[in-house]
JSON list of C-alpha atoms in Angstrom, two decimals:
[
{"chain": "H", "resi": 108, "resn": "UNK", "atom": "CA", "xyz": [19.21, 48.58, 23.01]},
{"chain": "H", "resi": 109, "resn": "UNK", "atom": "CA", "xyz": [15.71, 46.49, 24.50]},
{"chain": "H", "resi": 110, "resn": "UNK", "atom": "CA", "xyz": [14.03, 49.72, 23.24]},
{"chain": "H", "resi": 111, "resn": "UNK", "atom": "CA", "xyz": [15.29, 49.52, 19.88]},
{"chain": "H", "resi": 112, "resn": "UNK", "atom": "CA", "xyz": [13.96, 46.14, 19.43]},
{"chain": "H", "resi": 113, "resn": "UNK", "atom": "CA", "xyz": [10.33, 47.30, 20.97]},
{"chain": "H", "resi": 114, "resn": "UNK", "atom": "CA", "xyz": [10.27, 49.78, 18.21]},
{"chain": "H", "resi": 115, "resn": "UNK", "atom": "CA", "xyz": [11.45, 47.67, 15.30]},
{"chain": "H", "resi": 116, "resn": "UNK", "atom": "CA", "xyz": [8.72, 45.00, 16.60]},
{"chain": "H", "resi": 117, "resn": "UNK", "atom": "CA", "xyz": [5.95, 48.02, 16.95]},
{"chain": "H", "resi": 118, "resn": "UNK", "atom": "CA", "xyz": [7.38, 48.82, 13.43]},
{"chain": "H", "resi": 119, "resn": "UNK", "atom": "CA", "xyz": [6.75, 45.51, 11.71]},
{"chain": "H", "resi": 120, "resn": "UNK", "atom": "CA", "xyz": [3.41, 44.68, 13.46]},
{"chain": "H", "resi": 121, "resn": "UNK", "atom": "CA", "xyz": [2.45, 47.72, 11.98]},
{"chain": "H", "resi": 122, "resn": "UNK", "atom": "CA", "xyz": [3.65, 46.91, 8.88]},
{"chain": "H", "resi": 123, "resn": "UNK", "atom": "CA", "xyz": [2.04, 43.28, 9.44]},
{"chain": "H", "resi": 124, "resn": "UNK", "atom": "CA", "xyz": [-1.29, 44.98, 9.89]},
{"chain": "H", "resi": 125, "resn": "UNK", "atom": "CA", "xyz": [-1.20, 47.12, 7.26]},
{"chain": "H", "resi": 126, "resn": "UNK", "atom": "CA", "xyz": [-0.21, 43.87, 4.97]},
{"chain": "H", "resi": 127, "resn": "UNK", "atom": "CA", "xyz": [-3.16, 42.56, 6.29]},
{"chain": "H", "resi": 128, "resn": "UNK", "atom": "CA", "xyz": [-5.40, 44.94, 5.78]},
{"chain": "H", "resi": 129, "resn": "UNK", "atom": "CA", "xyz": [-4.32, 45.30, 2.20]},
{"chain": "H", "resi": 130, "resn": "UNK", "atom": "CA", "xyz": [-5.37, 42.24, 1.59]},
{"chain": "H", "resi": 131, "resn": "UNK", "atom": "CA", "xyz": [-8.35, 41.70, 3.08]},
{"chain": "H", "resi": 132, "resn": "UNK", "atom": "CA", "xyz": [-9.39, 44.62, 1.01]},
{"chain": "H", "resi": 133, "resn": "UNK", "atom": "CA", "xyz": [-7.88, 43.74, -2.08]},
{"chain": "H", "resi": 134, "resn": "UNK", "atom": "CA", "xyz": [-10.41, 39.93, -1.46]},
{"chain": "H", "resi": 135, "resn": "UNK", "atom": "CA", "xyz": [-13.40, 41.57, -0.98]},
{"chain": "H", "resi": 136, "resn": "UNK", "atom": "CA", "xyz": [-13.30, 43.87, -3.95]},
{"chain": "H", "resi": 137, "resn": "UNK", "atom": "CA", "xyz": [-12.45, 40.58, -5.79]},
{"chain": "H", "resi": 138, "resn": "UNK", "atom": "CA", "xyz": [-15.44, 39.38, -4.57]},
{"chain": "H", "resi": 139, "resn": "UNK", "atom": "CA", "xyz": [-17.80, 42.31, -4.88]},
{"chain": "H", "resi": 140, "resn": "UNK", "atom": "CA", "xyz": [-16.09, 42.49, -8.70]},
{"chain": "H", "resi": 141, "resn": "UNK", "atom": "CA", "xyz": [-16.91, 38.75, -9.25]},
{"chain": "H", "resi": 142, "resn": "UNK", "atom": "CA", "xyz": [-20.27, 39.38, -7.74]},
{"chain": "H", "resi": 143, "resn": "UNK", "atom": "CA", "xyz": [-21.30, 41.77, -10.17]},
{"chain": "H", "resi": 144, "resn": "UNK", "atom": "CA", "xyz": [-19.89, 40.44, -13.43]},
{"chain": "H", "resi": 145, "resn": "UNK", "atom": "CA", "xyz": [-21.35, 36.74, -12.44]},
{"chain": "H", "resi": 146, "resn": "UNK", "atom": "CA", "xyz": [-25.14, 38.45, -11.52]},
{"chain": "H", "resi": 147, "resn": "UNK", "atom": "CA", "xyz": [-25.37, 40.85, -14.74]},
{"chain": "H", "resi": 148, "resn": "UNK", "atom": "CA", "xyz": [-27.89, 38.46, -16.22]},
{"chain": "H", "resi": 149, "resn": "UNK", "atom": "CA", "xyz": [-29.01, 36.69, -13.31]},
{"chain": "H", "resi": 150, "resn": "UNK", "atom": "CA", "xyz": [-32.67, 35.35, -14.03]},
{"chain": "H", "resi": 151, "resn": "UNK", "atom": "CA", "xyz": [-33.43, 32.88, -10.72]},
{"chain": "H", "resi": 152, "resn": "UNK", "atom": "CA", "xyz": [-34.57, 34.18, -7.49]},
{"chain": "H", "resi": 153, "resn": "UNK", "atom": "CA", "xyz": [-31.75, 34.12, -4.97]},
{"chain": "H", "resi": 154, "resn": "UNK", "atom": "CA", "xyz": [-31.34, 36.01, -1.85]},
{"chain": "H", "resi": 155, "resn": "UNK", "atom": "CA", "xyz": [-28.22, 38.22, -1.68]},
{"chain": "H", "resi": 156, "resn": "UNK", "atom": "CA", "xyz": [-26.87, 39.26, 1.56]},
{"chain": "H", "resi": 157, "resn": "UNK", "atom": "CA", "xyz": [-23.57, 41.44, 2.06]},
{"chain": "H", "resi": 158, "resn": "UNK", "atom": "CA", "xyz": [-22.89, 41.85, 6.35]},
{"chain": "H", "resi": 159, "resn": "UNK", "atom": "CA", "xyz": [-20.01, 44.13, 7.43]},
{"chain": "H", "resi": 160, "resn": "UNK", "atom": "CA", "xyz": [-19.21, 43.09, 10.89]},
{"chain": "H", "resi": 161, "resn": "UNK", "atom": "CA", "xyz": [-15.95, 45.58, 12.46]},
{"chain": "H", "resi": 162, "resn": "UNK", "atom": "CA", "xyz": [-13.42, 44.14, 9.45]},
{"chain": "H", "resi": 163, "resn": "UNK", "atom": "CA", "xyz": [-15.20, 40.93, 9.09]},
{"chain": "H", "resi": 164, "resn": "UNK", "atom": "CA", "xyz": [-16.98, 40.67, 5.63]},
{"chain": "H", "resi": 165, "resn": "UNK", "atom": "CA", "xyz": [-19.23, 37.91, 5.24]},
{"chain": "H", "resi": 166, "resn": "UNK", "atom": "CA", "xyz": [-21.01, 37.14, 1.41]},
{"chain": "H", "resi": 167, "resn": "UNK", "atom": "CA", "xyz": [-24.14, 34.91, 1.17]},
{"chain": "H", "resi": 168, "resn": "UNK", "atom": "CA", "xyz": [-26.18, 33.55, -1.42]},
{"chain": "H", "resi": 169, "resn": "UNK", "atom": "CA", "xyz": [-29.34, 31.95, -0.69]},
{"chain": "H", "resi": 170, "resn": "UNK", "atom": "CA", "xyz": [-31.80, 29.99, -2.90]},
{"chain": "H", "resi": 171, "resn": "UNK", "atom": "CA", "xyz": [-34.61, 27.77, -1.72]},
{"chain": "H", "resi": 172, "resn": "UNK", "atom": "CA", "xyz": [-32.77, 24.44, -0.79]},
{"chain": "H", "resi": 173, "resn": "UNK", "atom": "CA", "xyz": [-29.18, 25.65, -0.62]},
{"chain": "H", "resi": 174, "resn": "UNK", "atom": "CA", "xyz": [-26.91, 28.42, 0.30]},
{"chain": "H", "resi": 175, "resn": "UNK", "atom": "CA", "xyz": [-22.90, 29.35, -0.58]},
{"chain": "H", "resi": 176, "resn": "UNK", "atom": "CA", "xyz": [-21.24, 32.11, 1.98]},
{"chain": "H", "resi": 177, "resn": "UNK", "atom": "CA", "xyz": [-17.77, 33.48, 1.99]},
{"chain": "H", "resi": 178, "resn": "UNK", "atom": "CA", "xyz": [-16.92, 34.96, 5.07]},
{"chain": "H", "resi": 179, "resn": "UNK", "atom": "CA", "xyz": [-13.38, 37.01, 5.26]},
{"chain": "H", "resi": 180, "resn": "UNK", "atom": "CA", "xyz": [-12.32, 37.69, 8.28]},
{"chain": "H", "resi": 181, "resn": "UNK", "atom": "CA", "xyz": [-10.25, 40.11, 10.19]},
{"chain": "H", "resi": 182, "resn": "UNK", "atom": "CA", "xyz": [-7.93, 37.96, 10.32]},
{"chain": "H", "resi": 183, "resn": "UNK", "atom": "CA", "xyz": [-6.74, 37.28, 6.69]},
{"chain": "H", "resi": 184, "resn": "UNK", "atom": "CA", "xyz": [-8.53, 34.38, 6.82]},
{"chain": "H", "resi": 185, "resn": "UNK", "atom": "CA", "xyz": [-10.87, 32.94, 3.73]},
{"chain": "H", "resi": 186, "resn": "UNK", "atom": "CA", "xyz": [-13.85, 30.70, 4.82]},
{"chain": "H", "resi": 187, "resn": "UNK", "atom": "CA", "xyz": [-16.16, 29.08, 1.79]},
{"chain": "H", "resi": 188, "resn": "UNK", "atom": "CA", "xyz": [-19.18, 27.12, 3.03]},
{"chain": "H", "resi": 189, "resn": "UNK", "atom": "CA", "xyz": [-21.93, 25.54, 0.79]},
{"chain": "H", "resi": 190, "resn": "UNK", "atom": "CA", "xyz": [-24.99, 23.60, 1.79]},
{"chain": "H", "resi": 191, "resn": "UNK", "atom": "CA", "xyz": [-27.63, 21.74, -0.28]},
{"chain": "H", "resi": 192, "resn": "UNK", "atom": "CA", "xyz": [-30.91, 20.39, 1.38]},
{"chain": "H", "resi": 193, "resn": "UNK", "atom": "CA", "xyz": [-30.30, 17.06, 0.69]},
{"chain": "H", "resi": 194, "resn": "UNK", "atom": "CA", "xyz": [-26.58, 17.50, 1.90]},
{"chain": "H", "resi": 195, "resn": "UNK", "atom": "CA", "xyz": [-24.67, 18.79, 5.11]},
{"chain": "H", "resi": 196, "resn": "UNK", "atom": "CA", "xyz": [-22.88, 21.72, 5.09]},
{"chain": "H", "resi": 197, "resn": "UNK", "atom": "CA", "xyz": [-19.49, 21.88, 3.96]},
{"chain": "H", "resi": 198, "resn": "UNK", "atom": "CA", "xyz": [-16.97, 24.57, 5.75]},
{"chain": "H", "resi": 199, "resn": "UNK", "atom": "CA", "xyz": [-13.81, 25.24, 4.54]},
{"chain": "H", "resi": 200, "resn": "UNK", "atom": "CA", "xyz": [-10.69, 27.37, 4.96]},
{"chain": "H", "resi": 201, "resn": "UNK", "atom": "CA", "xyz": [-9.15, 27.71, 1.27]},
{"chain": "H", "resi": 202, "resn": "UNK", "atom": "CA", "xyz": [-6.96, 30.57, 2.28]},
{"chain": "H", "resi": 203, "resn": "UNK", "atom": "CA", "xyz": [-5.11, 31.05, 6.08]},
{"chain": "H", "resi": 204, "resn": "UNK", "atom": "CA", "xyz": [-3.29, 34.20, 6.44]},
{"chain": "H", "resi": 205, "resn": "UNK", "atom": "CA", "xyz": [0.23, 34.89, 5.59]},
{"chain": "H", "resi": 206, "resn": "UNK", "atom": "CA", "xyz": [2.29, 37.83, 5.37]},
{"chain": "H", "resi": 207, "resn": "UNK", "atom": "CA", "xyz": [4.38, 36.32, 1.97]},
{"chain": "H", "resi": 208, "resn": "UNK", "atom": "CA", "xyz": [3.56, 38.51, -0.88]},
{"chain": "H", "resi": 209, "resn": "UNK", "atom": "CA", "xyz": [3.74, 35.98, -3.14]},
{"chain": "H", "resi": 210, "resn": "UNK", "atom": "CA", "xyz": [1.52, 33.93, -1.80]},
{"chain": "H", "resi": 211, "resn": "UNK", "atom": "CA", "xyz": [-0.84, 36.60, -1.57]},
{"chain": "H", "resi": 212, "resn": "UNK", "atom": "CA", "xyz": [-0.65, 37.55, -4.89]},
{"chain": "H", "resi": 213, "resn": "UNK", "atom": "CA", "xyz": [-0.84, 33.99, -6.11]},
{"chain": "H", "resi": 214, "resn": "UNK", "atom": "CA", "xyz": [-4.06, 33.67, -4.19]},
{"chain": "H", "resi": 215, "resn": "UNK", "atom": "CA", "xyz": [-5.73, 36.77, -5.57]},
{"chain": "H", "resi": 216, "resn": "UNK", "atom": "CA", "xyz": [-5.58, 34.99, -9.03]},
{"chain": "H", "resi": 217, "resn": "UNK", "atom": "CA", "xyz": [-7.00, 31.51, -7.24]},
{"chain": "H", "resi": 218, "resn": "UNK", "atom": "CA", "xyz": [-9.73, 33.71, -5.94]},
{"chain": "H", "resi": 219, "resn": "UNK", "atom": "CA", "xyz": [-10.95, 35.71, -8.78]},
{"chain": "H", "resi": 220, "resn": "UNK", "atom": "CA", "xyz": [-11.13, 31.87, -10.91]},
{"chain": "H", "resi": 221, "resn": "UNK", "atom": "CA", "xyz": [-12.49, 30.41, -8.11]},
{"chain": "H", "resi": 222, "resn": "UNK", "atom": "CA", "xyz": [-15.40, 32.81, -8.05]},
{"chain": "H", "resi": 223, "resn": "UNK", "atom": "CA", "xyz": [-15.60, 32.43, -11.50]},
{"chain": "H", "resi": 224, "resn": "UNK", "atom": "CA", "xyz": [-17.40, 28.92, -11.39]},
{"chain": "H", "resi": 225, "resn": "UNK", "atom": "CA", "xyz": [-18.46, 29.38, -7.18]},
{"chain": "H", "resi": 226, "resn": "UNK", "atom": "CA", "xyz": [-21.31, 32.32, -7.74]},
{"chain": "H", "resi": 227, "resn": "UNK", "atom": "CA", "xyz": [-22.77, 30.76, -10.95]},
{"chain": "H", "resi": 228, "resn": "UNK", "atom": "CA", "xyz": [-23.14, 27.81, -8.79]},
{"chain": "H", "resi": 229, "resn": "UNK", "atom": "CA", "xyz": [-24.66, 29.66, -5.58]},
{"chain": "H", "resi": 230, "resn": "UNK", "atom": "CA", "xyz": [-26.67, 31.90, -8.35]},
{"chain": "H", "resi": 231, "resn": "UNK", "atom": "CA", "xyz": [-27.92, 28.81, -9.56]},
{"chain": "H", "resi": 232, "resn": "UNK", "atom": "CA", "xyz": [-27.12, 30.34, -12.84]},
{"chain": "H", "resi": 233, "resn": "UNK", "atom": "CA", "xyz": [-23.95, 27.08, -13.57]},
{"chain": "H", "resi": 234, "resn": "UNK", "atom": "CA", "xyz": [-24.62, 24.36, -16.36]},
{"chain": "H", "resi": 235, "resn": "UNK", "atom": "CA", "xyz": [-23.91, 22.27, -12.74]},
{"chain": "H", "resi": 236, "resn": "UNK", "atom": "CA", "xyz": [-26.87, 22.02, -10.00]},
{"chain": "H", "resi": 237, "resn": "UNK", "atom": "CA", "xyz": [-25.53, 22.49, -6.44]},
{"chain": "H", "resi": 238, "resn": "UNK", "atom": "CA", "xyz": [-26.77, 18.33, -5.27]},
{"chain": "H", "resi": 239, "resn": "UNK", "atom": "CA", "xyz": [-24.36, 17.22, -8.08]},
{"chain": "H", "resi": 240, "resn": "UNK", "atom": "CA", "xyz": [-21.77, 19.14, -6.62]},
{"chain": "H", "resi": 241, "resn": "UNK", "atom": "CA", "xyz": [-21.89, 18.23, -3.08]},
{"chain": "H", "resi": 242, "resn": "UNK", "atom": "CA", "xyz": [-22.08, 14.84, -4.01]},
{"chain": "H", "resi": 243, "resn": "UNK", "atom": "CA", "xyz": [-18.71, 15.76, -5.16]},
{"chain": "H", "resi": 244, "resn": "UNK", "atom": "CA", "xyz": [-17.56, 17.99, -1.94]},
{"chain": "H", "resi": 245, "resn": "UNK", "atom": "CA", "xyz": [-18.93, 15.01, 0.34]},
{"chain": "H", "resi": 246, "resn": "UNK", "atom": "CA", "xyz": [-16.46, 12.59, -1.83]},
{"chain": "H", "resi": 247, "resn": "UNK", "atom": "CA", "xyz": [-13.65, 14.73, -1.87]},
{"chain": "H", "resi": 248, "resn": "UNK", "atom": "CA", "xyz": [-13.91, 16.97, 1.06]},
{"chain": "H", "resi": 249, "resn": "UNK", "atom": "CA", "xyz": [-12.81, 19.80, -0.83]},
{"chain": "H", "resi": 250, "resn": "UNK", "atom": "CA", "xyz": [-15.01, 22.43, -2.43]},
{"chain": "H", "resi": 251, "resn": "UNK", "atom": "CA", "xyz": [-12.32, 23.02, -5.29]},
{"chain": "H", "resi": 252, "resn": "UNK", "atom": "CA", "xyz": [-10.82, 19.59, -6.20]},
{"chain": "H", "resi": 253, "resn": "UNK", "atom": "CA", "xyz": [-14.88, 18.75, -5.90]},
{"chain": "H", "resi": 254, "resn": "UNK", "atom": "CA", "xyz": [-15.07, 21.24, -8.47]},
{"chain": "H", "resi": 255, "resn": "UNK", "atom": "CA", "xyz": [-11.70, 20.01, -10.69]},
{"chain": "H", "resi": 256, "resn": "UNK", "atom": "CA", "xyz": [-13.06, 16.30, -9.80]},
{"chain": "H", "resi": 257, "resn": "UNK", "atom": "CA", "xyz": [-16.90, 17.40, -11.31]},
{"chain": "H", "resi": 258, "resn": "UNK", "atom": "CA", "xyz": [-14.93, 18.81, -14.54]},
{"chain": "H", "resi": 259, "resn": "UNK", "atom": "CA", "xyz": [-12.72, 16.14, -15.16]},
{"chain": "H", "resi": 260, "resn": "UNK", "atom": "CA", "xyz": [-16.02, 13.67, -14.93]},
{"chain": "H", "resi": 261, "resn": "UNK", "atom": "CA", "xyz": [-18.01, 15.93, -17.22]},
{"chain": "H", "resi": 262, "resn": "UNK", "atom": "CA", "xyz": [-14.93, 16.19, -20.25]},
{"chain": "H", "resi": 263, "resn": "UNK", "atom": "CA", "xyz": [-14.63, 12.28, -19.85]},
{"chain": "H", "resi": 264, "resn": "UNK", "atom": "CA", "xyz": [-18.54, 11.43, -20.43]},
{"chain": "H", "resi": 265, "resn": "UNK", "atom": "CA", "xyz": [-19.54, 14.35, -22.24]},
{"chain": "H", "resi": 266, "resn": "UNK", "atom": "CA", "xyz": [-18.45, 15.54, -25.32]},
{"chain": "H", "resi": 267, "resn": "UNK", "atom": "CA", "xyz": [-19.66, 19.26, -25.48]},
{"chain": "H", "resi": 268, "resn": "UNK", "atom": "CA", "xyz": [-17.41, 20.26, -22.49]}
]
């Protein structure tokens, strides 16, 4: 009986890790996807930098003054971190690990939008300059309700948006 309970937990960390794994993979080519589509016509100078550390995969984007990274991490784990020179860095976690689907699926969706309006930004290729925006991420704390915050702003004072 004890044995059959070793095996069925072998069995689902196995199946745990291969969850993982999935969807650590499924992020990055989300990213690398994003990455290309958001640098097609990329006309500023920025400094690209992909490092593959064991399953660790960390993205950064550096221009003179500022930087964006996205680090994901063997763990599941999603880590965004932006910095402008006249700012401090801002780390933050906008996805911990879990093994329910459905939030994993829901999150893919969050990711690919989220990249959307993040690379522009790091490209420096965004209708928004990075110090605007982490005047934002300094009030709010959070890169993406900086971002819904910055929006909101722009719609109510301007117009064209």
């Amino acid at each position: 009986m004890a044995e059959e309970k070793k095996l069925s937990k072998t069995a689902q960390a196995r199946e745990d890790a291969k969850n993982r794994r999935h969807f650590k993979e499924k992020c990055y080519e989300i990213l690398m996807t994003k990455m290309l589509e958001n640098s097609i016509d990329m006309r500023t100078s920025n400094k690209i930098q992909i490092q593959i550390t064991n399953t660790n995969r960390y993205f950064s984007v550096r221009r003179y003054g500022q930087y964006l990274n996205i680090a994901i991490f063997t763990s599941g784990d999603i880590d965004v971190t932006v910095n402008e020179a006249c700012h401090i860095e801002h780390k933050q976690r906008v996805f911990e690990f879990t093994t329910d689907l459905y939030k994993q699926e829901r999150f893919y969706d969050e990711f690919s939008t989220m990249l959307d309006w993040l690379l522009p930004l790091g490209f420096g290729e965004s209708d928004i300059d990075m110090h605007t925006f982490m005047d934002y991420v300094e009030g709010s704390g959070d890169v993406i309700k900086a971002y819904e915050s910055l929006m909101e702003d722009r719609k109510k004072y301007h117009d064209d948006y």
